[in-house]
Amino acid sequence: MHCLYSLFFWIALGLVCFRIYLKLMTGWCRSQVCLVGKTALVTGANTGIGYETALDFAKRGATVILACRDESKARKARDNIIEETNNKNVSYGLVDFLDLACVRKFADEFNSTHTRLDILVNNAAAVRLRGVTTDGYLAAVQVNYLGPFLLTMLLLNLIVKTPSARIVNVSSSAPNYSNPLDMDLMFDGPDRTKAYYRSKFGNILFTIELASRLANTTVTVYSLHPGVVDTDIFRRLPPSWKFVMDYIVRWFMKTSLEGAQTTIYCALQKGIESYSGEHFEDCHFVSRYAPVAKSVDQGTHKLLWDKSVKLLGLDVTI
Ligand SMILES: NC(=O)c1ccc[n+]([C@@H]2O[C@H](COP(=O)([O-])OP(=O)(O)OC[C@H]3O[C@@H](n4cnc5c(N)ncnc54)[C@H](OP(=O)(O)O)[C@@H]3O)[C@@H](O)[C@H]2O)c1
């Protein structure tokens, strides 16, 4: 019995130490940059990492647009941010990445009502999306990769016109644990979790290619992994997972505020411009994950760009 108590004690102590270690390793954006006069657009800003990102920008005085798919959630998020920051320049627009026509409509309206876009944060995403959209693409790939690609391309003229604008693509560390991206599987490969992995891989390759195409402009582009963050993204997990998440894993996760730090860092930290096209974790640059580096060696970032442009029928001049 004594042995058992002793075992529990050491396990509990180990877990507490691990939690303290994770908290100490969490990166915080310490930048004091003021965003008065700047415009920021954050997708999926009604909750989680996107909400905390938008809240931070609003605190810094930016004009912030929350791009959300659900009007009541968007309105609630906007009202909360205005109440907390007293920044009245916070509004929302409706966009659902499950519908590419809706993305085009949102971009048209944005282009016609704004004269600048200093920060675009492609944050919206979902896990465990199933099936094919009415546009004919795997839902996970469309919502997490192709839709944000389209939105960015449609806003690009406005972004390029804005001095020193930034594009931040919230990806994941998932591509570190997969094979190099197989272009034949990107849009038509297996559904389920694998489509989420491919979509997040796509975010990183898109960042690399877009940064290289924008190299002769003042626009910079970054991708990032926010960490494992306690947000609504886990609500789609099956009940068995939910138990493990609620009672064990959650204790080791970042809060949404902690999870937003690397996004905020990439959006406004001065001095990182030479890292355009690179990937960040915990508010610092990290080397390319091996499968990403291999994909770039194979030219997959260019193939993915060409295929995406073609599928979307875009006339891209950069
Ligand atoms: N949490 C993590 O551990 C983790 C780890 C790695 C990467 N990430 C990445 O971090 C980003 C933010 O995730 P999160 O954890 O903050 O998740 P979250 O709390 O679930 O927020 C996701 C946001 O995306 C929106 N969204 C989902 N489907 C959409 C669609 N079809 N059209 C428009 N918006 C849509 C959601 O809107 P609704 O509220 O209406 O659903 C929500 O606002 C994502 O890109 C995710 O891949 C998260």
Coordinates of C-alpha atoms and ligand atoms in Angstrom, one line a residue:
M1 CA 0.0 0.0 0.0
H2 CA 2.8 2.3 0.9
C3 CA 4.4 1.6 -2.5
L4 CA 1.2 2.6 -4.2
Y5 CA 0.9 5.9 -2.4
S6 CA 4.5 6.6 -3.2
L7 CA 3.9 5.8 -6.9
F8 CA 0.9 8.2 -7.0
F9 CA 2.9 10.8 -5.3
W10 CA 5.7 10.7 -7.9
I11 CA 3.3 10.6 -10.8
A12 CA 1.4 13.6 -9.4
L13 CA 4.6 15.5 -8.8
G14 CA 5.8 14.6 -12.3
L15 CA 2.6 16.0 -13.8
V16 CA 2.7 19.2 -11.8
C17 CA 6.4 19.7 -12.9
F18 CA 5.4 19.1 -16.5
R19 CA 2.6 21.6 -16.2
I20 CA 4.9 24.2 -14.7
Y21 CA 7.4 23.5 -17.5
L22 CA 4.8 24.0 -20.2
K23 CA 3.7 27.3 -18.6
L24 CA 7.3 28.5 -18.5
M25 CA 7.9 27.6 -22.1
T26 CA 4.8 29.5 -23.3
G27 CA 5.9 32.4 -25.5
W28 CA 4.4 35.8 -24.8
C29 CA 4.3 38.7 -27.3
R30 CA 5.8 41.6 -25.3
S31 CA 5.5 44.1 -28.2
Q32 CA 4.1 47.5 -27.2
V33 CA 3.2 48.4 -30.8
C34 CA 0.2 50.8 -31.1
L35 CA -2.3 50.0 -33.9
V36 CA -4.2 53.3 -34.0
G37 CA -4.9 54.0 -37.7
K38 CA -4.3 50.4 -38.7
T39 CA -6.9 47.9 -40.0
A40 CA -6.9 44.3 -39.0
L41 CA -9.1 41.4 -40.3
V42 CA -9.3 38.2 -38.2
T43 CA -11.2 35.2 -39.5
G44 CA -12.9 32.9 -37.0
A45 CA -12.7 35.7 -34.4
N46 CA -15.9 34.9 -32.4
T47 CA -14.1 32.5 -30.1
G48 CA -10.8 30.9 -29.1
I49 CA -7.5 32.1 -30.5
G50 CA -9.2 34.4 -33.1
Y51 CA -11.2 36.1 -30.4
E52 CA -8.1 36.8 -28.2
T53 CA -6.2 38.0 -31.2
A54 CA -9.0 40.5 -32.2
L55 CA -9.3 41.6 -28.6
D56 CA -5.6 42.3 -28.5
F57 CA -5.7 44.3 -31.7
A58 CA -8.7 46.3 -30.5
K59 CA -6.8 47.1 -27.2
R60 CA -4.0 48.5 -29.3
G61 CA -6.5 50.9 -31.0
A62 CA -6.9 49.1 -34.4
T63 CA -10.0 49.1 -36.6
V64 CA -10.8 45.4 -36.3
I65 CA -13.1 43.4 -38.5
L66 CA -14.2 40.0 -37.2
A67 CA -14.9 37.6 -40.0
C68 CA -17.3 35.0 -38.7
R69 CA -19.9 32.6 -40.1
D70 CA -22.6 33.0 -37.4
E71 CA -24.2 36.4 -37.0
S72 CA -25.3 36.0 -33.4
K73 CA -21.8 34.8 -32.3
A74 CA -20.2 37.5 -34.3
R75 CA -22.4 40.2 -32.7
K76 CA -21.7 38.9 -29.2
A77 CA -17.9 38.8 -29.8
R78 CA -18.0 42.4 -31.2
D79 CA -20.1 43.7 -28.3
N80 CA -17.8 42.0 -25.7
I81 CA -14.6 43.4 -27.4
I82 CA -16.1 47.0 -27.6
E83 CA -17.2 46.7 -23.9
E84 CA -13.8 45.5 -22.8
T85 CA -11.6 47.9 -24.8
N86 CA -13.9 50.9 -25.4
N87 CA -12.7 50.8 -29.0
K88 CA -15.8 51.5 -31.1
N89 CA -14.0 50.6 -34.3
V90 CA -14.8 47.0 -34.1
S91 CA -17.2 45.4 -36.5
Y92 CA -18.0 42.1 -38.1
G93 CA -18.6 40.6 -41.5
L94 CA -20.1 37.3 -42.3
V95 CA -18.1 34.6 -44.2
D96 CA -18.5 30.9 -44.3
F97 CA -15.6 29.1 -45.9
L98 CA -17.9 26.1 -46.7
D99 CA -19.2 28.3 -49.5
L100 CA -16.7 29.9 -51.9
A101 CA -19.4 32.3 -53.3
C102 CA -19.8 33.6 -49.7
V103 CA -16.0 34.2 -49.5
R104 CA -16.1 36.1 -52.8
K105 CA -19.0 38.2 -51.6
F106 CA -17.3 39.0 -48.3
A107 CA -14.1 40.0 -50.1
D108 CA -16.0 42.2 -52.6
E109 CA -17.7 44.0 -49.7
F110 CA -14.5 44.4 -47.8
N111 CA -12.7 45.8 -50.9
S112 CA -15.4 48.3 -51.5
T113 CA -15.6 49.5 -47.9
H114 CA -12.0 49.7 -46.8
T115 CA -9.0 51.6 -48.1
R116 CA -6.3 49.6 -46.3
L117 CA -5.6 46.2 -44.7
D118 CA -2.6 46.2 -42.4
I119 CA -3.1 42.8 -40.9
L120 CA -4.9 39.8 -42.3
V121 CA -5.1 36.8 -39.9
N122 CA -6.3 33.6 -41.5
N123 CA -7.3 31.9 -38.3
A124 CA -10.7 30.2 -38.9
A125 CA -10.6 26.4 -39.2
A126 CA -12.4 23.3 -38.0
V127 CA -11.4 19.7 -37.3
R128 CA -13.3 16.5 -38.2
L129 CA -15.2 18.1 -41.0
R130 CA -16.8 15.4 -43.2
G131 CA -17.8 15.1 -46.8
V132 CA -17.7 17.4 -49.8
T133 CA -18.9 21.0 -50.1
T134 CA -21.3 22.3 -52.7
D135 CA -18.2 23.7 -54.4
G136 CA -17.0 20.1 -54.8
Y137 CA -14.1 20.1 -52.4
L138 CA -13.4 18.1 -49.3
A139 CA -14.9 20.3 -46.5
A140 CA -11.8 20.2 -44.4
V141 CA -9.6 21.3 -47.3
Q142 CA -11.9 24.0 -48.4
V143 CA -12.6 25.5 -44.9
N144 CA -9.0 25.3 -43.7
Y145 CA -7.0 25.9 -46.9
L146 CA -8.7 26.7 -50.1
G147 CA -11.2 29.3 -48.7
P148 CA -8.5 31.2 -46.8
F149 CA -6.3 31.0 -49.9
L150 CA -9.2 32.6 -52.0
L151 CA -9.8 35.3 -49.4
T152 CA -6.2 36.3 -49.3
M153 CA -5.9 36.4 -53.1
L154 CA -9.0 38.5 -53.3
L155 CA -7.8 41.0 -50.7
L156 CA -4.2 41.0 -52.0
N157 CA -4.4 44.3 -54.0
L158 CA -5.6 46.1 -50.9
I159 CA -2.9 44.5 -48.8
V160 CA -0.1 45.3 -51.2
K161 CA -1.3 48.9 -51.3
T162 CA -1.0 49.2 -47.5
P163 CA 2.6 49.9 -46.3
S164 CA 4.2 47.1 -44.4
A165 CA 1.1 44.9 -44.2
R166 CA 1.3 41.4 -42.8
I167 CA -0.5 38.2 -43.5
V168 CA -0.6 35.6 -40.7
N169 CA -1.7 32.0 -41.5
V170 CA -2.6 30.0 -38.4
S171 CA -1.4 26.5 -39.2
S172 CA -0.4 23.7 -36.8
S173 CA 2.5 21.4 -35.9
A174 CA 0.5 18.6 -37.5
P175 CA 2.6 18.7 -40.8
N176 CA 5.6 17.8 -38.6
Y177 CA 4.1 14.4 -38.0
S178 CA 2.9 13.6 -41.5
N179 CA 4.6 12.7 -44.8
P180 CA 5.6 15.3 -47.3
L181 CA 2.5 16.7 -49.0
D182 CA 1.4 14.5 -51.9
M183 CA -0.2 16.8 -54.4
D184 CA -2.3 14.0 -55.8
L185 CA -3.9 13.5 -52.4
M186 CA -4.3 17.2 -51.4
F187 CA -7.8 17.8 -52.8
D188 CA -9.0 14.2 -53.4
G189 CA -7.2 12.1 -50.7
P190 CA -8.8 10.5 -47.7
D191 CA -11.2 12.5 -45.6
R192 CA -11.2 12.5 -41.8
T193 CA -8.2 13.7 -39.8
K194 CA -5.9 13.3 -42.7
A195 CA -7.7 16.1 -44.7
Y196 CA -7.1 18.4 -41.7
Y197 CA -3.4 17.6 -41.7
R198 CA -3.2 18.2 -45.4
S199 CA -5.1 21.5 -45.1
K200 CA -2.7 22.7 -42.3
F201 CA 0.3 21.6 -44.5
G202 CA -1.2 23.7 -47.3
N203 CA -1.3 26.7 -45.0
I204 CA 2.5 26.5 -44.5
L205 CA 3.3 25.9 -48.2
F206 CA 1.0 28.8 -49.1
T207 CA 2.9 31.0 -46.7
I208 CA 6.3 30.0 -48.2
E209 CA 5.1 30.6 -51.8
L210 CA 3.2 33.8 -51.1
A211 CA 6.1 35.3 -49.2
S212 CA 8.5 34.6 -52.1
R213 CA 6.1 36.1 -54.6
L214 CA 5.7 39.2 -52.4
A215 CA 9.4 39.6 -51.8
N216 CA 9.7 42.8 -53.8
T217 CA 6.8 44.4 -51.8
T218 CA 6.6 45.6 -48.2
V219 CA 4.1 42.8 -47.3
T220 CA 5.4 40.0 -45.1
V221 CA 3.8 36.6 -44.5
Y222 CA 4.1 34.1 -41.6
S223 CA 2.7 30.8 -40.6
L224 CA 2.5 29.5 -37.1
H225 CA 1.6 26.7 -34.7
P226 CA -0.3 28.1 -31.7
G227 CA 0.4 25.2 -29.4
V228 CA -2.2 22.8 -28.0
V229 CA -4.9 25.2 -26.9
D230 CA -8.1 24.7 -24.9
T231 CA -10.7 26.0 -27.4
D232 CA -13.9 25.0 -29.1
I233 CA -12.0 23.2 -31.8
F234 CA -12.1 20.1 -29.6
R235 CA -15.9 20.2 -29.5
R236 CA -16.2 17.9 -32.5
L237 CA -14.2 15.1 -30.8
P238 CA -16.0 11.9 -30.1
P239 CA -17.4 11.5 -26.5
S240 CA -14.6 9.0 -25.6
W241 CA -11.9 11.6 -26.5
K242 CA -13.9 14.3 -24.8
F243 CA -13.6 12.5 -21.4
V244 CA -9.8 12.4 -21.8
M245 CA -9.7 16.0 -23.0
D246 CA -11.9 17.3 -20.1
Y247 CA -10.2 15.4 -17.3
I248 CA -6.6 15.0 -18.3
V249 CA -5.3 16.8 -21.4
R250 CA -7.0 20.1 -20.7
W251 CA -4.8 20.6 -17.6
F252 CA -1.8 20.7 -19.9
M253 CA -3.2 22.9 -22.6
K254 CA -2.7 26.6 -23.2
T255 CA -5.5 29.0 -22.6
S256 CA -6.9 30.9 -25.6
L257 CA -5.0 34.0 -24.5
E258 CA -1.7 32.0 -24.4
G259 CA -2.6 30.3 -27.7
A260 CA -3.1 33.7 -29.4
Q261 CA 0.4 35.0 -28.5
T262 CA 2.3 33.7 -31.5
T263 CA -0.4 35.0 -33.9
I264 CA -0.2 38.5 -32.2
Y265 CA 3.6 38.3 -32.4
C266 CA 3.7 37.5 -36.1
A267 CA 1.1 40.2 -36.8
L268 CA 3.0 43.1 -35.1
Q269 CA 6.4 42.3 -33.7
K270 CA 8.9 44.6 -35.2
G271 CA 12.2 43.1 -36.6
I272 CA 10.9 39.8 -37.9
E273 CA 10.3 41.0 -41.4
S274 CA 13.4 39.1 -42.7
Y275 CA 11.6 35.9 -41.6
S276 CA 8.8 36.4 -44.1
G277 CA 7.7 32.9 -45.3
E278 CA 8.8 31.2 -42.1
H279 CA 7.1 29.3 -39.4
F280 CA 6.7 30.3 -35.7
E281 CA 5.9 28.6 -32.4
D282 CA 5.8 30.2 -29.0
C283 CA 6.8 33.6 -30.4
H284 CA 9.9 32.5 -32.1
F285 CA 11.0 31.3 -35.5
V286 CA 11.4 27.5 -35.9
S287 CA 13.2 25.6 -38.6
R288 CA 11.0 24.1 -41.3
Y289 CA 9.5 20.8 -40.2
A290 CA 11.3 18.0 -42.1
P291 CA 8.2 17.0 -44.2
V292 CA 7.7 20.6 -45.1
A293 CA 11.4 21.1 -46.1
K294 CA 11.1 17.9 -48.2
S295 CA 8.0 19.2 -49.9
V296 CA 9.7 22.5 -50.7
D297 CA 12.6 20.6 -52.2
Q298 CA 10.1 18.7 -54.4
G299 CA 8.6 22.0 -55.5
T300 CA 5.2 21.1 -54.0
H301 CA 4.6 24.7 -52.8
K302 CA 4.7 25.9 -56.4
L303 CA 2.5 23.0 -57.6
L304 CA 0.0 23.7 -54.8
W305 CA -0.1 27.4 -55.7
D306 CA -0.7 26.7 -59.4
K307 CA -3.4 24.1 -58.7
S308 CA -5.2 26.3 -56.2
V309 CA -5.1 29.3 -58.6
K310 CA -6.4 27.1 -61.4
L311 CA -9.2 25.5 -59.3
L312 CA -10.4 28.9 -58.2
G313 CA -10.1 30.4 -61.6
L314 CA -8.1 33.3 -60.3
D315 CA -6.2 35.7 -62.5
V316 CA -3.1 36.3 -60.3
T317 CA -0.4 38.6 -61.5
I318 CA 2.1 38.3 -58.6
Ligands
LIG1 N1 -6.7 24.7 -30.5 C1 -5.5 24.1 -30.8 O1 -5.0 23.2 -30.0 C2 -4.9 24.3 -32.2 C3 -3.8 23.6 -32.5 C4 -3.2 23.8 -33.7 C5 -3.7 24.7 -34.6 N2 -4.9 25.4 -34.3 C6 -5.4 26.3 -35.2 O2 -5.8 27.5 -34.6 C7 -6.8 28.2 -35.3 C8 -7.9 28.6 -34.4 O3 -8.5 27.5 -33.8 P1 -9.1 27.5 -32.3 O4 -8.4 26.5 -31.5 O5 -9.2 28.9 -31.8 O6 -10.5 26.9 -32.7 P2 -12.0 27.4 -32.4 O7 -12.2 27.9 -31.0 O8 -12.9 26.3 -32.8 O9 -12.2 28.6 -33.4 C9 -12.3 28.3 -34.8 C10 -13.0 29.5 -35.5 O10 -13.1 29.2 -36.8 C11 -14.5 29.4 -37.2 N3 -14.9 28.5 -38.3 C12 -15.0 27.2 -38.3 N4 -15.6 26.7 -39.5 C13 -15.8 27.9 -40.2 C14 -16.3 28.1 -41.5 N5 -16.8 27.1 -42.3 N6 -16.4 29.4 -42.0 C15 -15.9 30.4 -41.2 N7 -15.4 30.2 -40.0 C16 -15.4 29.0 -39.5 C17 -15.3 29.1 -35.9 O11 -16.6 29.6 -36.1 P3 -17.8 28.9 -35.2 O12 -17.6 29.3 -33.8 O13 -19.0 29.5 -35.8 O14 -17.7 27.4 -35.4 C18 -14.4 29.7 -34.9 O15 -14.7 31.1 -34.9 C19 -7.3 27.2 -36.4 O16 -6.7 27.5 -37.6 C20 -6.7 25.9 -35.9 O17 -6.4 24.9 -36.9 C21 -5.5 25.2 -33.1

